[in-house]
Short mmCIF file of N, CA, C and O in Angstrom, two decimals:
data_model
loop_
_atom_site.label_atom_id
_atom_site.label_comp_id
_atom_site.label_asym_id
_atom_site.label_seq_id
_atom_site.Cartn_x
_atom_site.Cartn_y
_atom_site.Cartn_z
N MET A 1029 136.85 83.81 112.41
CA MET A 1029 137.68 83.03 113.30
C MET A 1029 137.00 82.96 114.66
O MET A 1029 137.34 83.66 115.60
N ALA A 1030 136.00 82.18 114.77
CA ALA A 1030 135.25 82.04 116.01
C ALA A 1030 136.05 81.25 117.03
O ALA A 1030 136.91 80.44 116.70
N ASP A 1031 135.77 81.51 118.28
CA ASP A 1031 136.40 80.80 119.38
C ASP A 1031 135.34 79.92 120.02
O ASP A 1031 134.32 80.42 120.48
N PRO A 1032 135.55 78.59 120.05
CA PRO A 1032 134.50 77.69 120.55
C PRO A 1032 133.98 78.03 121.94
O PRO A 1032 132.77 77.95 122.17
N ILE A 1033 134.83 78.45 122.88
CA ILE A 1033 134.32 78.74 124.21
C ILE A 1033 133.40 79.96 124.19
O ILE A 1033 132.37 79.99 124.86
N PHE A 1034 133.75 80.96 123.40
CA PHE A 1034 132.89 82.13 123.32
C PHE A 1034 131.60 81.81 122.55
O PHE A 1034 130.53 82.34 122.88
N ASP A 1035 131.69 80.95 121.56
CA ASP A 1035 130.49 80.51 120.86
C ASP A 1035 129.55 79.78 121.81
O ASP A 1035 128.34 80.01 121.81
N ARG A 1036 130.11 78.91 122.64
CA ARG A 1036 129.29 78.19 123.62
C ARG A 1036 128.71 79.15 124.66
O ARG A 1036 127.55 79.02 125.07
N LEU A 1037 129.52 80.12 125.08
CA LEU A 1037 129.03 81.11 126.04
C LEU A 1037 127.85 81.88 125.46
O LEU A 1037 126.81 82.03 126.12
N GLU A 1038 127.98 82.34 124.23
CA GLU A 1038 126.87 83.07 123.61
C GLU A 1038 125.63 82.20 123.46
O GLU A 1038 124.52 82.67 123.68
N ALA A 1039 125.82 80.94 123.10
CA ALA A 1039 124.68 80.03 122.98
C ALA A 1039 123.99 79.84 124.33
O ALA A 1039 122.76 79.81 124.41
N THR A 1040 124.77 79.71 125.38
CA THR A 1040 124.21 79.55 126.72
C THR A 1040 123.44 80.80 127.13
O THR A 1040 122.33 80.72 127.67
N ILE A 1041 124.01 81.96 126.86
CA ILE A 1041 123.33 83.22 127.18
C ILE A 1041 122.01 83.31 126.44
O ILE A 1041 120.98 83.66 127.02
N ARG A 1042 122.00 82.99 125.14
CA ARG A 1042 120.75 83.03 124.37
C ARG A 1042 119.74 82.04 124.93
O ARG A 1042 118.55 82.35 125.04
N ALA A 1043 120.20 80.86 125.31
CA ALA A 1043 119.28 79.83 125.82
C ALA A 1043 118.68 80.24 127.17
O ALA A 1043 117.54 79.87 127.46
N ARG A 1044 119.42 80.96 127.96
CA ARG A 1044 118.95 81.33 129.30
C ARG A 1044 118.20 82.65 129.33
O ARG A 1044 117.61 82.99 130.35
N ARG A 1045 118.20 83.34 128.23
CA ARG A 1045 117.56 84.66 128.18
C ARG A 1045 116.11 84.62 128.64
O ARG A 1045 115.66 85.51 129.37
N ASP A 1046 115.38 83.62 128.23
CA ASP A 1046 113.95 83.54 128.56
C ASP A 1046 113.65 82.57 129.69
O ASP A 1046 112.49 82.26 129.94
N ALA A 1047 114.68 82.12 130.39
CA ALA A 1047 114.47 81.24 131.54
C ALA A 1047 113.88 82.06 132.69
O ALA A 1047 113.96 83.29 132.69
N PRO A 1048 113.29 81.40 133.65
CA PRO A 1048 112.78 82.14 134.81
C PRO A 1048 113.94 82.86 135.53
O PRO A 1048 114.99 82.28 135.76
N ALA A 1049 113.71 84.11 135.87
CA ALA A 1049 114.75 84.93 136.48
C ALA A 1049 115.21 84.38 137.82
O ALA A 1049 116.35 84.62 138.23
N ASP A 1050 114.36 83.61 138.49
CA ASP A 1050 114.75 83.07 139.80
C ASP A 1050 115.55 81.78 139.69
O ASP A 1050 116.00 81.25 140.70
N THR A 1051 115.74 81.29 138.46
CA THR A 1051 116.52 80.06 138.28
C THR A 1051 117.81 80.28 137.50
O THR A 1051 118.61 79.36 137.36
N SER A 1052 118.02 81.49 136.99
CA SER A 1052 119.19 81.76 136.15
C SER A 1052 119.68 83.18 136.38
O SER A 1052 118.92 84.14 136.23
N TYR A 1053 120.95 83.30 136.73
CA TYR A 1053 121.55 84.63 136.89
C TYR A 1053 121.46 85.40 135.58
O TYR A 1053 121.12 86.59 135.57
N THR A 1054 121.74 84.72 134.47
CA THR A 1054 121.68 85.37 133.16
C THR A 1054 120.28 85.90 132.89
O THR A 1054 120.11 87.05 132.48
N ALA A 1055 119.28 85.06 133.12
CA ALA A 1055 117.90 85.49 132.91
C ALA A 1055 117.54 86.65 133.83
O ALA A 1055 116.82 87.57 133.42
N SER A 1056 118.07 86.64 135.05
CA SER A 1056 117.77 87.74 135.98
C SER A 1056 118.36 89.06 135.46
O SER A 1056 117.75 90.12 135.65
N LEU A 1057 119.52 89.00 134.83
CA LEU A 1057 120.09 90.22 134.24
C LEU A 1057 119.19 90.75 133.13
O LEU A 1057 118.89 91.95 133.09
N PHE A 1058 118.76 89.86 132.24
CA PHE A 1058 117.88 90.29 131.16
C PHE A 1058 116.58 90.88 131.72
O PHE A 1058 116.07 91.88 131.22
N ALA A 1059 116.05 90.25 132.77
CA ALA A 1059 114.79 90.72 133.36
C ALA A 1059 114.94 92.12 133.96
O ALA A 1059 113.98 92.90 133.96
N LYS A 1060 116.13 92.44 134.46
CA LYS A 1060 116.36 93.75 135.07
C LYS A 1060 116.62 94.84 134.04
O LYS A 1060 116.57 96.02 134.36
N GLY A 1061 116.91 94.43 132.81
CA GLY A 1061 117.05 95.41 131.73
C GLY A 1061 118.48 95.87 131.48
O GLY A 1061 119.40 95.59 132.23
N ARG A 1062 118.61 96.57 130.38
CA ARG A 1062 119.93 97.00 129.91
C ARG A 1062 120.68 97.89 130.91
O ARG A 1062 121.89 97.73 131.06
N PRO A 1063 120.01 98.81 131.61
CA PRO A 1063 120.79 99.61 132.57
C PRO A 1063 121.48 98.73 133.63
O PRO A 1063 122.64 99.00 133.99
N LYS A 1064 120.83 97.71 134.12
CA LYS A 1064 121.45 96.81 135.10
C LYS A 1064 122.57 96.00 134.46
O LYS A 1064 123.63 95.80 135.08
N ILE A 1065 122.35 95.54 133.25
CA ILE A 1065 123.40 94.79 132.54
C ILE A 1065 124.62 95.68 132.36
O ILE A 1065 125.75 95.27 132.63
N ALA A 1066 124.40 96.92 131.94
CA ALA A 1066 125.51 97.85 131.73
C ALA A 1066 126.20 98.16 133.06
O ALA A 1066 127.44 98.26 133.11
N GLN A 1067 125.43 98.30 134.13
CA GLN A 1067 126.01 98.54 135.44
C GLN A 1067 126.92 97.39 135.84
O GLN A 1067 128.04 97.60 136.32
N LYS A 1068 126.45 96.15 135.65
CA LYS A 1068 127.26 94.99 136.00
C LYS A 1068 128.53 94.94 135.15
O LYS A 1068 129.60 94.61 135.65
N LEU A 1069 128.42 95.27 133.86
CA LEU A 1069 129.60 95.31 133.00
C LEU A 1069 130.60 96.33 133.53
O LEU A 1069 131.80 96.05 133.61
N GLY A 1070 130.11 97.49 133.92
CA GLY A 1070 130.99 98.52 134.48
C GLY A 1070 131.65 98.06 135.77
O GLY A 1070 132.85 98.30 135.98
N GLU A 1071 130.89 97.40 136.63
CA GLU A 1071 131.46 96.89 137.88
C GLU A 1071 132.58 95.90 137.59
O GLU A 1071 133.64 95.93 138.24
N GLU A 1072 132.34 95.01 136.64
CA GLU A 1072 133.36 94.01 136.30
C GLU A 1072 134.58 94.66 135.66
O GLU A 1072 135.71 94.21 135.88
N ALA A 1073 134.37 95.72 134.89
CA ALA A 1073 135.50 96.44 134.30
C ALA A 1073 136.36 97.05 135.40
O ALA A 1073 137.59 96.95 135.38
N VAL A 1074 135.71 97.67 136.38
CA VAL A 1074 136.44 98.27 137.50
C VAL A 1074 137.19 97.19 138.28
O VAL A 1074 138.36 97.36 138.65
N GLU A 1075 136.54 96.06 138.54
CA GLU A 1075 137.19 94.97 139.26
C GLU A 1075 138.38 94.42 138.48
O GLU A 1075 139.40 94.05 139.07
N THR A 1076 138.30 94.42 137.15
CA THR A 1076 139.43 93.98 136.33
C THR A 1076 140.58 94.97 136.45
O THR A 1076 141.75 94.56 136.57
N VAL A 1077 140.26 96.25 136.45
CA VAL A 1077 141.30 97.28 136.61
C VAL A 1077 141.96 97.14 137.98
O VAL A 1077 143.19 97.21 138.10
N ILE A 1078 141.17 96.96 139.02
CA ILE A 1078 141.72 96.81 140.37
C ILE A 1078 142.64 95.59 140.42
O ILE A 1078 143.74 95.66 140.98
N ALA A 1079 142.20 94.48 139.82
CA ALA A 1079 143.04 93.28 139.79
C ALA A 1079 144.34 93.55 139.04
O ALA A 1079 145.41 93.12 139.46
N ALA A 1080 144.24 94.29 137.95
CA ALA A 1080 145.44 94.60 137.16
C ALA A 1080 146.44 95.45 137.93
O ALA A 1080 147.65 95.32 137.73
N CYS A 1081 145.94 96.28 138.82
CA CYS A 1081 146.82 97.16 139.60
C CYS A 1081 147.26 96.54 140.92
O CYS A 1081 148.08 97.13 141.62
N SER A 1082 146.76 95.36 141.23
CA SER A 1082 147.02 94.76 142.54
C SER A 1082 148.41 94.15 142.67
O SER A 1082 148.86 93.87 143.78
N GLY A 1083 149.04 93.89 141.54
CA GLY A 1083 150.33 93.21 141.58
C GLY A 1083 150.20 91.70 141.53
O GLY A 1083 151.20 90.99 141.42
N ASP A 1084 148.98 91.20 141.59
CA ASP A 1084 148.72 89.76 141.51
C ASP A 1084 148.12 89.47 140.13
O ASP A 1084 146.91 89.51 139.95
N ASP A 1085 149.00 89.22 139.16
CA ASP A 1085 148.55 89.05 137.78
C ASP A 1085 147.53 87.94 137.61
O ASP A 1085 146.63 88.04 136.78
N ALA A 1086 147.63 86.89 138.41
CA ALA A 1086 146.68 85.78 138.30
C ALA A 1086 145.26 86.22 138.64
O ALA A 1086 144.29 85.63 138.15
N SER A 1087 145.11 87.26 139.45
CA SER A 1087 143.77 87.72 139.83
C SER A 1087 143.06 88.43 138.68
O SER A 1087 141.84 88.64 138.74
N ILE A 1088 143.79 88.77 137.63
CA ILE A 1088 143.17 89.41 136.47
C ILE A 1088 142.26 88.43 135.73
O ILE A 1088 141.19 88.81 135.24
N VAL A 1089 142.67 87.18 135.67
CA VAL A 1089 141.96 86.20 134.83
C VAL A 1089 140.50 86.02 135.23
O VAL A 1089 139.61 86.12 134.37
N PRO A 1090 140.16 85.73 136.49
CA PRO A 1090 138.74 85.56 136.81
C PRO A 1090 137.93 86.83 136.61
O PRO A 1090 136.76 86.77 136.20
N GLU A 1091 138.56 87.98 136.86
CA GLU A 1091 137.84 89.24 136.63
C GLU A 1091 137.61 89.47 135.14
O GLU A 1091 136.55 89.94 134.74
N ALA A 1092 138.61 89.14 134.32
CA ALA A 1092 138.45 89.28 132.88
C ALA A 1092 137.36 88.34 132.36
O ALA A 1092 136.60 88.70 131.45
N ALA A 1093 137.27 87.15 132.93
CA ALA A 1093 136.21 86.21 132.53
C ALA A 1093 134.84 86.79 132.87
O ALA A 1093 133.90 86.72 132.05
N ASP A 1094 134.70 87.38 134.07
CA ASP A 1094 133.44 88.02 134.44
C ASP A 1094 133.13 89.17 133.50
O ASP A 1094 131.97 89.36 133.08
N LEU A 1095 134.15 89.94 133.15
CA LEU A 1095 133.98 91.06 132.24
C LEU A 1095 133.48 90.59 130.87
O LEU A 1095 132.53 91.15 130.31
N MET A 1096 134.11 89.55 130.35
CA MET A 1096 133.71 89.02 129.04
C MET A 1096 132.29 88.48 129.07
O MET A 1096 131.52 88.67 128.12
N PHE A 1097 131.93 87.79 130.16
CA PHE A 1097 130.57 87.27 130.30
C PHE A 1097 129.56 88.41 130.24
O PHE A 1097 128.58 88.36 129.48
N HIS A 1098 129.78 89.43 131.05
CA HIS A 1098 128.81 90.52 131.10
C HIS A 1098 128.78 91.31 129.79
O HIS A 1098 127.72 91.81 129.38
N LEU A 1099 129.91 91.40 129.10
CA LEU A 1099 129.92 92.02 127.77
C LEU A 1099 129.06 91.21 126.80
O LEU A 1099 128.28 91.76 126.04
N ALA A 1100 129.20 89.89 126.85
CA ALA A 1100 128.40 89.03 125.97
C ALA A 1100 126.91 89.17 126.28
O ALA A 1100 126.08 89.15 125.36
N VAL A 1101 126.55 89.33 127.55
CA VAL A 1101 125.14 89.54 127.91
C VAL A 1101 124.65 90.87 127.34
O VAL A 1101 123.56 90.94 126.76
N LEU A 1102 125.45 91.92 127.49
CA LEU A 1102 125.06 93.22 126.96
C LEU A 1102 124.89 93.17 125.44
O LEU A 1102 123.91 93.70 124.90
N LEU A 1103 125.82 92.53 124.77
CA LEU A 1103 125.71 92.40 123.31
C LEU A 1103 124.44 91.65 122.93
O LEU A 1103 123.71 92.07 122.02
N ALA A 1104 124.16 90.55 123.63
CA ALA A 1104 122.95 89.78 123.34
C ALA A 1104 121.70 90.63 123.57
O ALA A 1104 120.74 90.56 122.79
N ASP A 1105 121.70 91.43 124.62
CA ASP A 1105 120.55 92.28 124.89
C ASP A 1105 120.32 93.28 123.76
O ASP A 1105 119.19 93.65 123.47
N ALA A 1106 121.40 93.69 123.12
CA ALA A 1106 121.32 94.64 122.02
C ALA A 1106 121.11 93.96 120.66
O ALA A 1106 121.10 94.63 119.63
N GLY A 1107 120.98 92.62 120.67
CA GLY A 1107 120.81 91.91 119.41
C GLY A 1107 122.11 91.79 118.63
O GLY A 1107 122.10 91.61 117.41
N LEU A 1108 123.23 91.91 119.34
CA LEU A 1108 124.55 91.82 118.73
C LEU A 1108 125.28 90.60 119.25
O LEU A 1108 124.77 89.91 120.14
N SER A 1109 126.46 90.34 118.71
CA SER A 1109 127.23 89.19 119.16
C SER A 1109 128.72 89.52 119.08
O SER A 1109 129.12 90.57 118.57
N LEU A 1110 129.51 88.61 119.58
CA LEU A 1110 130.95 88.77 119.48
C LEU A 1110 131.40 88.76 118.02
O LEU A 1110 132.44 89.33 117.69
N ASP A 1111 130.63 88.15 117.13
CA ASP A 1111 130.95 88.22 115.70
C ASP A 1111 130.91 89.66 115.21
O ASP A 1111 131.71 90.05 114.35
N ASP A 1112 129.99 90.46 115.73
CA ASP A 1112 129.95 91.87 115.36
C ASP A 1112 131.21 92.59 115.83
O ASP A 1112 131.75 93.44 115.12
N VAL A 1113 131.67 92.25 117.03
CA VAL A 1113 132.89 92.84 117.55
C VAL A 1113 134.09 92.37 116.72
O VAL A 1113 134.96 93.16 116.36
N ARG A 1114 134.11 91.07 116.38
CA ARG A 1114 135.19 90.56 115.53
C ARG A 1114 135.23 91.30 114.20
O ARG A 1114 136.31 91.67 113.72
N ALA A 1115 134.07 91.53 113.60
CA ALA A 1115 134.02 92.23 112.31
C ALA A 1115 134.56 93.65 112.44
O ALA A 1115 135.28 94.13 111.55
N GLU A 1116 134.24 94.31 113.54
CA GLU A 1116 134.76 95.67 113.74
C GLU A 1116 136.28 95.65 113.94
O GLU A 1116 136.99 96.50 113.40
N LEU A 1117 136.78 94.67 114.68
CA LEU A 1117 138.23 94.55 114.85
C LEU A 1117 138.91 94.25 113.52
O LEU A 1117 139.98 94.80 113.24
N GLU A 1118 138.29 93.41 112.70
CA GLU A 1118 138.86 93.12 111.38
C GLU A 1118 138.86 94.37 110.51
O GLU A 1118 139.81 94.62 109.77
N ARG A 1119 137.80 95.18 110.62
CA ARG A 1119 137.73 96.41 109.85
C ARG A 1119 138.87 97.35 110.25
O ARG A 1119 139.46 98.03 109.41
N ARG A 1120 139.20 97.36 111.53
CA ARG A 1120 140.24 98.25 112.03
C ARG A 1120 141.65 97.70 111.86
O ARG A 1120 142.62 98.45 112.01
N GLU A 1121 141.76 96.42 111.56
CA GLU A 1121 143.08 95.80 111.47
C GLU A 1121 143.95 96.53 110.46
O GLU A 1121 143.54 96.81 109.34
N GLY A 1122 145.17 96.81 110.87
CA GLY A 1122 146.11 97.48 109.99
C GLY A 1122 145.99 98.99 109.98
O GLY A 1122 146.76 99.67 109.31
N VAL A 1123 145.01 99.51 110.71
CA VAL A 1123 144.84 100.95 110.80
C VAL A 1123 145.35 101.37 112.18
O VAL A 1123 144.92 100.84 113.19
N GLY A 1124 146.26 102.30 112.20
CA GLY A 1124 146.79 102.77 113.47
C GLY A 1124 145.70 103.36 114.35
O GLY A 1124 144.72 103.92 113.85
N GLY A 1125 145.86 103.24 115.65
CA GLY A 1125 144.86 103.72 116.60
C GLY A 1125 144.56 105.20 116.46
O GLY A 1125 143.41 105.63 116.53
N LEU A 1126 145.58 106.00 116.26
CA LEU A 1126 145.36 107.44 116.12
C LEU A 1126 144.61 107.76 114.83
O LEU A 1126 143.72 108.61 114.81
N VAL A 1127 144.93 107.05 113.76
CA VAL A 1127 144.24 107.25 112.48
C VAL A 1127 142.79 106.81 112.61
O VAL A 1127 141.87 107.50 112.15
N GLU A 1128 142.57 105.66 113.24
CA GLU A 1128 141.21 105.14 113.40
C GLU A 1128 140.37 106.11 114.21
O GLU A 1128 139.24 106.43 113.85
N LYS A 1129 140.90 106.61 115.31
CA LYS A 1129 140.15 107.55 116.16
C LYS A 1129 139.86 108.85 115.42
O LYS A 1129 138.78 109.42 115.56
N ALA A 1130 140.79 109.33 114.64
CA ALA A 1130 140.58 110.56 113.88
C ALA A 1130 139.48 110.43 112.85
O ALA A 1130 138.81 111.40 112.51
N GLY A 1131 139.25 109.20 112.37
CA GLY A 1131 138.22 108.97 111.36
C GLY A 1131 136.82 108.77 111.91
O GLY A 1131 135.87 108.66 111.16
N ARG A 1132 136.67 108.72 113.23
CA ARG A 1132 135.35 108.52 113.84
C ARG A 1132 134.52 109.78 113.71
O ARG A 1132 135.03 110.89 113.80
N THR A 1133 133.23 109.58 113.54
CA THR A 1133 132.32 110.71 113.43
C THR A 1133 131.55 110.95 114.72
O THR A 1133 130.81 111.92 114.83
N ASP A 1134 131.70 110.06 115.71
CA ASP A 1134 130.97 110.25 116.97
C ASP A 1134 131.79 110.84 118.06
O ASP A 1134 132.91 111.04 118.07
#
């Protein structure tokens, strides 16, 4: 069950991966490497949490969009995609959170 906007986002990220870093923010993230990509993802996660606690629910949306973008960049850097995340969510579907966590080996 793919989502067209996320499919287009992933395609754009893949297309910009090898672009010159000075012409594309996405390419600049890839050029800086996974630690920088992960740092940006963490920053966006914190900003999403701050927006969620601010009392201004509308402010969550742009932060969540930034979070999803940076997650998609991190996945692409790892050779993964949102389809991999979808498959994991499908695998977990119908399994309670406590049961799922208890079954983890990591």
